[in-house]
Coordinates of C-alpha atoms and ligand atoms in Angstrom, one line a residue:
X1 CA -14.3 8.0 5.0
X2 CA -10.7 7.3 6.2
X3 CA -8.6 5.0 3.8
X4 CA -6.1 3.4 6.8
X5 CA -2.8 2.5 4.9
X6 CA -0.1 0.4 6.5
X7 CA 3.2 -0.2 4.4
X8 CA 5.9 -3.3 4.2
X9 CA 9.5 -1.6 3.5
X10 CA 10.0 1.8 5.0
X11 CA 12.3 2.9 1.8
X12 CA 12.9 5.7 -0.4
X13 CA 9.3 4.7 -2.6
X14 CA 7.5 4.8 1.1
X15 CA 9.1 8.2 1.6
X16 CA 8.7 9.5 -1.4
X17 CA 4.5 8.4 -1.1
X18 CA 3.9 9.9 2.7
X19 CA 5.6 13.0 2.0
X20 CA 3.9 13.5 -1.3
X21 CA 0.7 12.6 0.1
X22 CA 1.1 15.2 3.3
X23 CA 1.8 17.8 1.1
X24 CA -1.4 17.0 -1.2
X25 CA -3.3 17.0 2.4
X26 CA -2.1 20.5 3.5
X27 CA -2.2 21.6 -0.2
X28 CA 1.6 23.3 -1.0
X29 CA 1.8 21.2 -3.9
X30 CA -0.2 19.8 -7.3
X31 CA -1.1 16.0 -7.7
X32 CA 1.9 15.7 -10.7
X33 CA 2.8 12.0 -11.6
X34 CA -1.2 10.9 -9.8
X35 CA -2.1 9.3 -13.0
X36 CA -6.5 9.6 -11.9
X37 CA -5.9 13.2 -10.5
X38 CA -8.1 15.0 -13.3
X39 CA -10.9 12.5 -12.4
X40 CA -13.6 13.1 -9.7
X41 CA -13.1 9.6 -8.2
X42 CA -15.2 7.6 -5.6
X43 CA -12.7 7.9 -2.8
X44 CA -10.4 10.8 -2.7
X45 CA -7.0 10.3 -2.1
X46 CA -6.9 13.1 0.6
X47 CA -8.4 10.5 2.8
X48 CA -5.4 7.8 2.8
X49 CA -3.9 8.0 6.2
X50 CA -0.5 6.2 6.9
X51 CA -1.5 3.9 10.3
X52 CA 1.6 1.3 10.5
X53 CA 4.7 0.7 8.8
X54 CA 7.2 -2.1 9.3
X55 CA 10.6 -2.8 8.4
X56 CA 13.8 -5.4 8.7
X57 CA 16.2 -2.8 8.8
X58 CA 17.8 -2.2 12.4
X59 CA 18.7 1.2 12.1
X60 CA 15.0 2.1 11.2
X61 CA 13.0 -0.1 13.6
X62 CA 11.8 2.1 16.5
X63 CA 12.0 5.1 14.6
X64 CA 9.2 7.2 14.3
X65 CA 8.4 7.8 10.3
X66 CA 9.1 11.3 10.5
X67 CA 12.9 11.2 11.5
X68 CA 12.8 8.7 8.6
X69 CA 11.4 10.4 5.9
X70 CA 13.3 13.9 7.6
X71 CA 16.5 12.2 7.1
X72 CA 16.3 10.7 3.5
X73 CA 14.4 13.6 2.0
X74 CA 15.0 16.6 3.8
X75 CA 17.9 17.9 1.5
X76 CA 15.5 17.0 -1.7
X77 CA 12.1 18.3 -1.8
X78 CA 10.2 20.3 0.9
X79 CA 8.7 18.7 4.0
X80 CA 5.1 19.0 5.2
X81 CA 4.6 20.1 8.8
X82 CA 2.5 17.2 9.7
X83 CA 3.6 14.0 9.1
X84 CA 2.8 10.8 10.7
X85 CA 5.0 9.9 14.2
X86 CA 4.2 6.3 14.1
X87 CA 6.7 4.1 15.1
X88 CA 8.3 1.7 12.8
X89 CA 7.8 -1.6 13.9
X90 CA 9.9 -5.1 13.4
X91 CA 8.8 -7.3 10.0
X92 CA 9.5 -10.7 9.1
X93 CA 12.6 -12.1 7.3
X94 CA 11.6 -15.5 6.1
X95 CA 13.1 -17.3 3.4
X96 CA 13.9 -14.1 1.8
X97 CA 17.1 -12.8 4.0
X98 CA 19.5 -14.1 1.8
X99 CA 22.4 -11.3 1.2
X100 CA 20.2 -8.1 2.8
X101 CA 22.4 -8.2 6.0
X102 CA 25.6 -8.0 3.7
X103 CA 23.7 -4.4 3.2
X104 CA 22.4 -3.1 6.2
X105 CA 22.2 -5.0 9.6
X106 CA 18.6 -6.4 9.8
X107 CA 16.6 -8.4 12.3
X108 CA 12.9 -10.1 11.4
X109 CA 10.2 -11.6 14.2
X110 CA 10.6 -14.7 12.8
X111 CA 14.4 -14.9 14.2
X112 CA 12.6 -14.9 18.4
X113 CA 9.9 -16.8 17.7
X114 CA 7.9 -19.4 15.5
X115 CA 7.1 -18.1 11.3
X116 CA 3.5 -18.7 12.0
X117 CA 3.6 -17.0 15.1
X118 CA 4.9 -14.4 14.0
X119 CA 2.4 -13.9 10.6
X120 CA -0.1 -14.1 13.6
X121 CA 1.3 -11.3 15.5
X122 CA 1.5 -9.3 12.7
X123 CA -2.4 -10.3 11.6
X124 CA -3.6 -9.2 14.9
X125 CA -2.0 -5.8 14.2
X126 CA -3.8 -5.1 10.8
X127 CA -6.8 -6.3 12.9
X128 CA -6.5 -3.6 15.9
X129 CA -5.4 -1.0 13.5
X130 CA -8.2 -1.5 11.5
X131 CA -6.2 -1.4 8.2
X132 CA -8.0 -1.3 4.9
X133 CA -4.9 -1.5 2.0
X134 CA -1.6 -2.6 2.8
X135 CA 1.6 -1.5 0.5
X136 CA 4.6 -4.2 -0.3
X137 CA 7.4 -2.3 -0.6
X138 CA 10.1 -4.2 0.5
X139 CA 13.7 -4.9 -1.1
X140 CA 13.0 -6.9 -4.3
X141 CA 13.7 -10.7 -3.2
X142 CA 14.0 -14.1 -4.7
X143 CA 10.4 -16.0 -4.4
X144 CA 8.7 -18.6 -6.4
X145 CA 4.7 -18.9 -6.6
X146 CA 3.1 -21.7 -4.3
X147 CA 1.6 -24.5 -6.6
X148 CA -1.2 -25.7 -4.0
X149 CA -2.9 -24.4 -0.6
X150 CA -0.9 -27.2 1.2
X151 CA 2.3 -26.0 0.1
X152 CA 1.6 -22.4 0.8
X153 CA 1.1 -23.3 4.5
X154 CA 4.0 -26.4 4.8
X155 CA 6.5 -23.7 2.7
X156 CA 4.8 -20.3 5.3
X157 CA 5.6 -22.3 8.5
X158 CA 8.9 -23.7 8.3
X159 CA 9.9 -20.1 7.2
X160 CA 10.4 -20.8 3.4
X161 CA 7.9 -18.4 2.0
X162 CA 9.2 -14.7 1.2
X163 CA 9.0 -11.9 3.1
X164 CA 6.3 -10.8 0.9
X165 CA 4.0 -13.9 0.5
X166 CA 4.3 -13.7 4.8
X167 CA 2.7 -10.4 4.9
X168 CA 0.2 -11.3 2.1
X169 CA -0.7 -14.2 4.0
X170 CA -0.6 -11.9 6.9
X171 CA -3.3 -10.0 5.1
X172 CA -5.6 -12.9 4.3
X173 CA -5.5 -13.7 8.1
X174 CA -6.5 -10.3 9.0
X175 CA -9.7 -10.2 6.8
X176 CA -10.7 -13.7 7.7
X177 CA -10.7 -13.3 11.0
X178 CA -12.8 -9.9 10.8
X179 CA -14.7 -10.2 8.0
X180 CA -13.0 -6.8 6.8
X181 CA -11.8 -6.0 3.6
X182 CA -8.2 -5.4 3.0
X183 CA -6.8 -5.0 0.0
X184 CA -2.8 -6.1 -0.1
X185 CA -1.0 -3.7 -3.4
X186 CA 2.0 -6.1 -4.3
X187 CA 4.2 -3.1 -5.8
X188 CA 7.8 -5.5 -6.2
X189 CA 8.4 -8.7 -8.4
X190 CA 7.3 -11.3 -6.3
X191 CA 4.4 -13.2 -8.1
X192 CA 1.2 -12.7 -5.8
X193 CA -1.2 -11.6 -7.7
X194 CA 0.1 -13.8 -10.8
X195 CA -0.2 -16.8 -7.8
X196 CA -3.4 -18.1 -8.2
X197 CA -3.1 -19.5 -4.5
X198 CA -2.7 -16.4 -3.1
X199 CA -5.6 -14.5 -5.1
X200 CA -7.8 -17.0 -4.3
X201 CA -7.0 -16.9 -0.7
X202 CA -8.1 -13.3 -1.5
X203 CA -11.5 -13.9 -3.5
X204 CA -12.5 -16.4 0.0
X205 CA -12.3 -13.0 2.1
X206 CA -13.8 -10.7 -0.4
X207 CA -10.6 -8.8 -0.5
X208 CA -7.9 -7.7 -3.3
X209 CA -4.7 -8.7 -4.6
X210 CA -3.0 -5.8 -7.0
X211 CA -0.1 -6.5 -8.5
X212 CA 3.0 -7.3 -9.9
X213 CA 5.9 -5.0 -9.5
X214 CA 5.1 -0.9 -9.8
X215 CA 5.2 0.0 -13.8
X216 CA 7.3 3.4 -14.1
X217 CA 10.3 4.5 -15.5
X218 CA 11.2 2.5 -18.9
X219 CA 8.8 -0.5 -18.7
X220 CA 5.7 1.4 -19.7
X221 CA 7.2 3.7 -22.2
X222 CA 9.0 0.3 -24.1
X223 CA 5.3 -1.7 -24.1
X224 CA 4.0 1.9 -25.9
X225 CA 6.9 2.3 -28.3
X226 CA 6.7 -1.5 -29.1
X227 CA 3.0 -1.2 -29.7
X228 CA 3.4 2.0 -31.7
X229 CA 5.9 -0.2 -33.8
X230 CA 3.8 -3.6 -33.8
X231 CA 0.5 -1.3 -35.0
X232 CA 3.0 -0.5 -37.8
X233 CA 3.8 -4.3 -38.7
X234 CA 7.7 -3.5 -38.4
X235 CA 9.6 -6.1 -37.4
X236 CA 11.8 -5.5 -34.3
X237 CA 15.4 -7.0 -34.7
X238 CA 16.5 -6.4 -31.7
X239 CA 15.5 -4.3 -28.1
X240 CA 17.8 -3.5 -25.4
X241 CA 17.2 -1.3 -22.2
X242 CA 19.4 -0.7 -19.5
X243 CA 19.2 1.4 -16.1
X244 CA 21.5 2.6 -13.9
X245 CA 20.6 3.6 -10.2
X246 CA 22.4 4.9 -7.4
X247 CA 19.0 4.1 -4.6
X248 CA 19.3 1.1 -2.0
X249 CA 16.8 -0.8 -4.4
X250 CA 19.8 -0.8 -6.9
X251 CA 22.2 -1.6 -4.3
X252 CA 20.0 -4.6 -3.6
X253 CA 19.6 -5.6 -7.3
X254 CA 23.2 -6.5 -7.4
X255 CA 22.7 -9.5 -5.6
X256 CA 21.8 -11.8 -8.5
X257 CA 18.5 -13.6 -7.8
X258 CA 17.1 -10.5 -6.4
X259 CA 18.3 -8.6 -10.0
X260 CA 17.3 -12.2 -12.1
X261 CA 13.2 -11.2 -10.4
X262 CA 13.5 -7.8 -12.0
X263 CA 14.6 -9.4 -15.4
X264 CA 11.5 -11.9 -15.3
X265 CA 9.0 -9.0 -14.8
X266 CA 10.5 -6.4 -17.2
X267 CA 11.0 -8.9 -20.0
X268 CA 7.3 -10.4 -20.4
X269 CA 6.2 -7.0 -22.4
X270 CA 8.4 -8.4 -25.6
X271 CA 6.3 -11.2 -26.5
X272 CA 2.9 -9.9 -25.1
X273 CA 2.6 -6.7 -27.5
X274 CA 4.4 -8.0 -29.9
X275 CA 3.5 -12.0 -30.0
X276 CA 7.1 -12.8 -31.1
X277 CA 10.2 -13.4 -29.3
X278 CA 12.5 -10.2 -30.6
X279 CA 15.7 -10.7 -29.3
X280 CA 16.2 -8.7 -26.3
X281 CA 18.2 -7.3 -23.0
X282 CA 15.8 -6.0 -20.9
X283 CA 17.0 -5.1 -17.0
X284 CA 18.5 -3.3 -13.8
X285 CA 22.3 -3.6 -15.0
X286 CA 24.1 -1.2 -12.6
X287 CA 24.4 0.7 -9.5
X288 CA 26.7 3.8 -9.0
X289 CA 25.6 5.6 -5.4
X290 CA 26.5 9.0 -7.1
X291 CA 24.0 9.0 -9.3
X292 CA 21.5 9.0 -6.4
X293 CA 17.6 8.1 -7.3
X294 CA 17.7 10.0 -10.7
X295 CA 18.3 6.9 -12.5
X296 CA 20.0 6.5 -16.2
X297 CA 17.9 4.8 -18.7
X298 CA 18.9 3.9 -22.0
X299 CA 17.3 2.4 -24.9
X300 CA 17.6 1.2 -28.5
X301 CA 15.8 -0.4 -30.5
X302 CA 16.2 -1.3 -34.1
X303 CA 12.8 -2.8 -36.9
X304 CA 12.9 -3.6 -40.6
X305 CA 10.3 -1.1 -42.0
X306 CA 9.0 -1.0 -45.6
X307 CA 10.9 -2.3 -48.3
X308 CA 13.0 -4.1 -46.1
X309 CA 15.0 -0.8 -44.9
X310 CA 16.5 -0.6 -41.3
X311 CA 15.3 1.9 -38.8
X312 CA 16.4 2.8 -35.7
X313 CA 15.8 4.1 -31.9
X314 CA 17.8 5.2 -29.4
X315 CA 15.9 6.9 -26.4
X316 CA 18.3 8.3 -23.1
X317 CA 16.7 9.6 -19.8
X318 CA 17.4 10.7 -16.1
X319 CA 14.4 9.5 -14.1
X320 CA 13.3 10.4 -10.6
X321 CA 12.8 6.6 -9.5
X322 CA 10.7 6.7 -6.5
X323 CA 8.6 9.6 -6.7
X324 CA 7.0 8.1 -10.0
X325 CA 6.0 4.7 -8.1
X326 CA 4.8 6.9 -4.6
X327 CA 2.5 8.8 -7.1
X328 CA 0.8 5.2 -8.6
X329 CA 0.4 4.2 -5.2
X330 CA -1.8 7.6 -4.2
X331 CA -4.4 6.2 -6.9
X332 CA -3.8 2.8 -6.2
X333 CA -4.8 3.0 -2.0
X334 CA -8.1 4.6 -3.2
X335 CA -8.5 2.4 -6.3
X336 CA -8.6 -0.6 -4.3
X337 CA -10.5 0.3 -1.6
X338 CA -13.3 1.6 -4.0
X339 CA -13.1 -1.7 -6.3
X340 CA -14.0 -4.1 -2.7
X341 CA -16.7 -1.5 -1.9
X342 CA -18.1 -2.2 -5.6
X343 CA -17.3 -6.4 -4.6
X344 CA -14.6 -6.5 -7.1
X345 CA -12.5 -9.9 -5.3
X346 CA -9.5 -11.6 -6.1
X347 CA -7.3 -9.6 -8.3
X348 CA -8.1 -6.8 -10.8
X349 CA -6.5 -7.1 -14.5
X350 CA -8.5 -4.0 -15.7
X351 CA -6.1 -2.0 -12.5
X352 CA -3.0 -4.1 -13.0
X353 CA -2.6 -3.7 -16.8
X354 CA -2.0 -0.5 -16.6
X355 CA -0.2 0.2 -13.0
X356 CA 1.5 -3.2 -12.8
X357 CA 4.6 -4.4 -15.1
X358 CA 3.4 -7.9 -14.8
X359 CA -0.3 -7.2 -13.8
X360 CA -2.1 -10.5 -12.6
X361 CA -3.7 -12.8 -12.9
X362 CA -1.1 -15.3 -14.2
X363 CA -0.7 -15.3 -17.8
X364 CA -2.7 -12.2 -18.3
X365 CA -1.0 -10.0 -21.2
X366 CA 1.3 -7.4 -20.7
X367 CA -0.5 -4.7 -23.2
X368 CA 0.5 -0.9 -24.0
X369 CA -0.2 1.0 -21.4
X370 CA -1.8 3.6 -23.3
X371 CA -4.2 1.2 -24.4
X372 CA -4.4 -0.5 -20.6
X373 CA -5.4 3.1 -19.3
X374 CA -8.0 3.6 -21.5
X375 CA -9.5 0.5 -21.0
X376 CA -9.4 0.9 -17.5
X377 CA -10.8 4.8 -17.1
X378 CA -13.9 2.7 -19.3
X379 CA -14.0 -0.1 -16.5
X380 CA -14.2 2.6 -13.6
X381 CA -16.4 4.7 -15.4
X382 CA -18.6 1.4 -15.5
X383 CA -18.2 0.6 -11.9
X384 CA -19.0 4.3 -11.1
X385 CA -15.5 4.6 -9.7
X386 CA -14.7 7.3 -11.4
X387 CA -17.9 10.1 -11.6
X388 CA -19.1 11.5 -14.8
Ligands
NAD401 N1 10.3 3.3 -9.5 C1 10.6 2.5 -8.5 O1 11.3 3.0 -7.6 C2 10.1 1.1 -8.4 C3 9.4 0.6 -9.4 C4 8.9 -0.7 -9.3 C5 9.1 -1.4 -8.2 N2 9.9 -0.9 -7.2 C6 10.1 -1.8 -6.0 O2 9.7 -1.1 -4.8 C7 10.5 -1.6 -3.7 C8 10.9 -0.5 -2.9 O3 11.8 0.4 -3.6 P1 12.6 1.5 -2.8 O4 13.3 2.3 -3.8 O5 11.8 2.1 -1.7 O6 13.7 0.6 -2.1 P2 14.5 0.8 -0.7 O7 15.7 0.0 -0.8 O8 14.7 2.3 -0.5 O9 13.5 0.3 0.4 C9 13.2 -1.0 0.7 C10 12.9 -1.1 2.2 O10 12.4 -2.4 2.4 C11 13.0 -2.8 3.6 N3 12.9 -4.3 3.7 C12 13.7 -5.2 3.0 N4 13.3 -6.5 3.4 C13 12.2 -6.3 4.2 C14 11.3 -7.2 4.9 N5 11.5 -8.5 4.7 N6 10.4 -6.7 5.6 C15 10.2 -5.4 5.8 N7 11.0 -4.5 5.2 C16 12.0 -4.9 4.4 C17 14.5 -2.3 3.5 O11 15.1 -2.3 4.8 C18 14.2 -0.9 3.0 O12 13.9 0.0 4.1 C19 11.6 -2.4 -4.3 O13 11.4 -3.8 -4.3 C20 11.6 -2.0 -5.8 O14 12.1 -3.0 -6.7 C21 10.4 0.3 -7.3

């Protein structure tokens, strides 16, 4: 069986995922950071191809993935000999352009000829290539969830949906048409799979919705210290979390609704684990390009603890930012393709609690992730996912 991938946002995460996942193929290096790795799993990641990937960015449209991936990487980890030589192709811009081109010079479809026609276009292409996940991993944008069916479409063809609800959509076309599976892994803030539209556009094909936003770096470990503390009955006075990047996601996060989507994803873990309110600042607060992808995080929270004494946490760490999402992502292609085979539709909280930092479906709780993960290797062991 051949897993055909195709991935939205040819970035540093998309790098960091095809080179990884070339080097698991010609086997120079461990599956570190793939969370299902020590499973024998349904679908093996070793069959994930990369088929198609598409970008806004004009510098990297035409490009074949290789010189790509070559160019941002080659100074930083080892390179496989065979990696893909697909061309990148053009995406869509839609209502989410605002403030990228002050970045890099971009350039959508949707700029030469009708929204929809565009959508179409790139439909047929998931079609021909015969694609069976697609990966968002575009620049985080500002986007708000469709409220009904009719609003999705009047909002998708006068070019006011986001880039990402456009290739969703995109998606849905694709498996309609066919009769295909596809399953569409929503890796940025953008509510999709906390849009009940969109999921159900999902569940009328048969196909799968995973999502919201990648969970790595600090979000996970906060929703396990705050659950370690709420198991505790200590009373959190205050949490506050910053991170400083120097990546072009960072860069992007400094244009303030883009940076405002972050803060709406990473903050729903207070009140979820810990059903109050604790006062908090929880988000993306700086970029400095010298400090490259090995982000700063820092941390502290403070609890009253028995006899009404004050305790205290401070946590500081350097993270590798994208190679921890590109390893989720290994799973996730095979996940999802193994959870349609098994007629698992719409969206799947069981996969997003524990991959997603806002998992869908909307209001579905943001638990620990330790907890999530062992609810969800009992799930897959159910479904025969994972083998025993
Ligand atoms: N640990 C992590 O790195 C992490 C965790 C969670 C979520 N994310 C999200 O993953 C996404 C990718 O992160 P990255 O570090 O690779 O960022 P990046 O800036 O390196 O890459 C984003 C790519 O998307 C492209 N792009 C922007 N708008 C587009 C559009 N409309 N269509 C097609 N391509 C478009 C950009 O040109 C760029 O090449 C970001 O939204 C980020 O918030 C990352």
């Amino acid at each position: 069986m051949v897993v055909k991938v195709s991935i939205f946002g040819m970035g540093l995460v998309a790098s960091h995922y095809i080179v990884g996942l070339y080097r698991l193929k010609e086997g120079s290096m461990k599956p570190y950071g793939v969370p299902l790795a020590k499973y024998d799993l349904a679908v093996d990641f070793l069959e994930e191809e990369i088929v198609s990937v598409y970008d806004v960015d004009t510098r990297k449209v035409g490009k074949s993935v290789r010189d790509i991936v070559t160019e941002s990487l080659k100074d930083v980890i080892p390179l496989p000999s065979s990696l893909p030589e697909t061309e990148v192709r053009k995406g869509l811009l839609m209502g989410s352009a605002a403030g990228l081109d002050k970045l890099f010079p971009v350039s959508g479809r949707d700029q030469e000829i009708e929204p929809m026609e565009a959508i179409e276009e790139i439909a047929n292409e998931l079609k021909k290539d015969s694609i069976d996940v697609v990966f968002n991993l575009i620049s985080t944008e500002p986007a708000e969830p469709f409220r009904s069916e009719e609003e999705l479409l009047k909002r998708i063809k006068e070019g006011k949906a986001s880039a990402a609800q456009a290739y969703a959509y995109a998606t849905y076309l694709a498996s309609k048409d066919t009769g295909k599976q596809i399953a569409f892994i929503n890796l940025i803030p953008t509510p999709l799979a906390n849009d009940p539209v969109m999921v159900n556009l999902f569940a009328e094909t048969n196909s799968l919705l995973l999502g919201d936003d990648g969970a790595t770096g600090a979000t996970p470990l906060t929703a396990d210290l705050l659950e370690h503390l709420a198991e505790r009955n200590r009373l959190i006075r205050f949490i506050v979390q910053f991170n400083i990047g120097g990546n072009t996601d960072f860069l992007a996060l400094t244009i303030p609704e883009r940076n405002l989507m972050k803060e709406k994803t990473k903050s729903s873990i207070v009140e979820d684990i810990l059903g109050y309110d604790a006062p908090h600042y929880i988000r993306p607060t700086g970029y400095v390009e010298a400090i490259g992808d090995r982000k700063f995080v820092a941390m502290d929270i403070e609890w009253i603890t028995f006899n009404g004494l004050v305790d205290e946490l401070i946590v500081n760490m350097r993270i590798n930012d994208s190679p921890a999402l590109a390893g989720l992502a290994v799973d996730l292609a095979r996940l999802s393709k193994a959870l349609m085979e098994r007629g698992v539709k719409g969206t799947c909280y069981e996969v997003n609690a524990f991959y997603m930092k806002n998992p869908g479906p909307k209001n579905a709780k943001n638990e620990a992730r330790i907890k999530a993960y062992y609810d969800m290797l009992k799930y897959l062991k159910e479904l025969k996912i994972i083998k025993e």
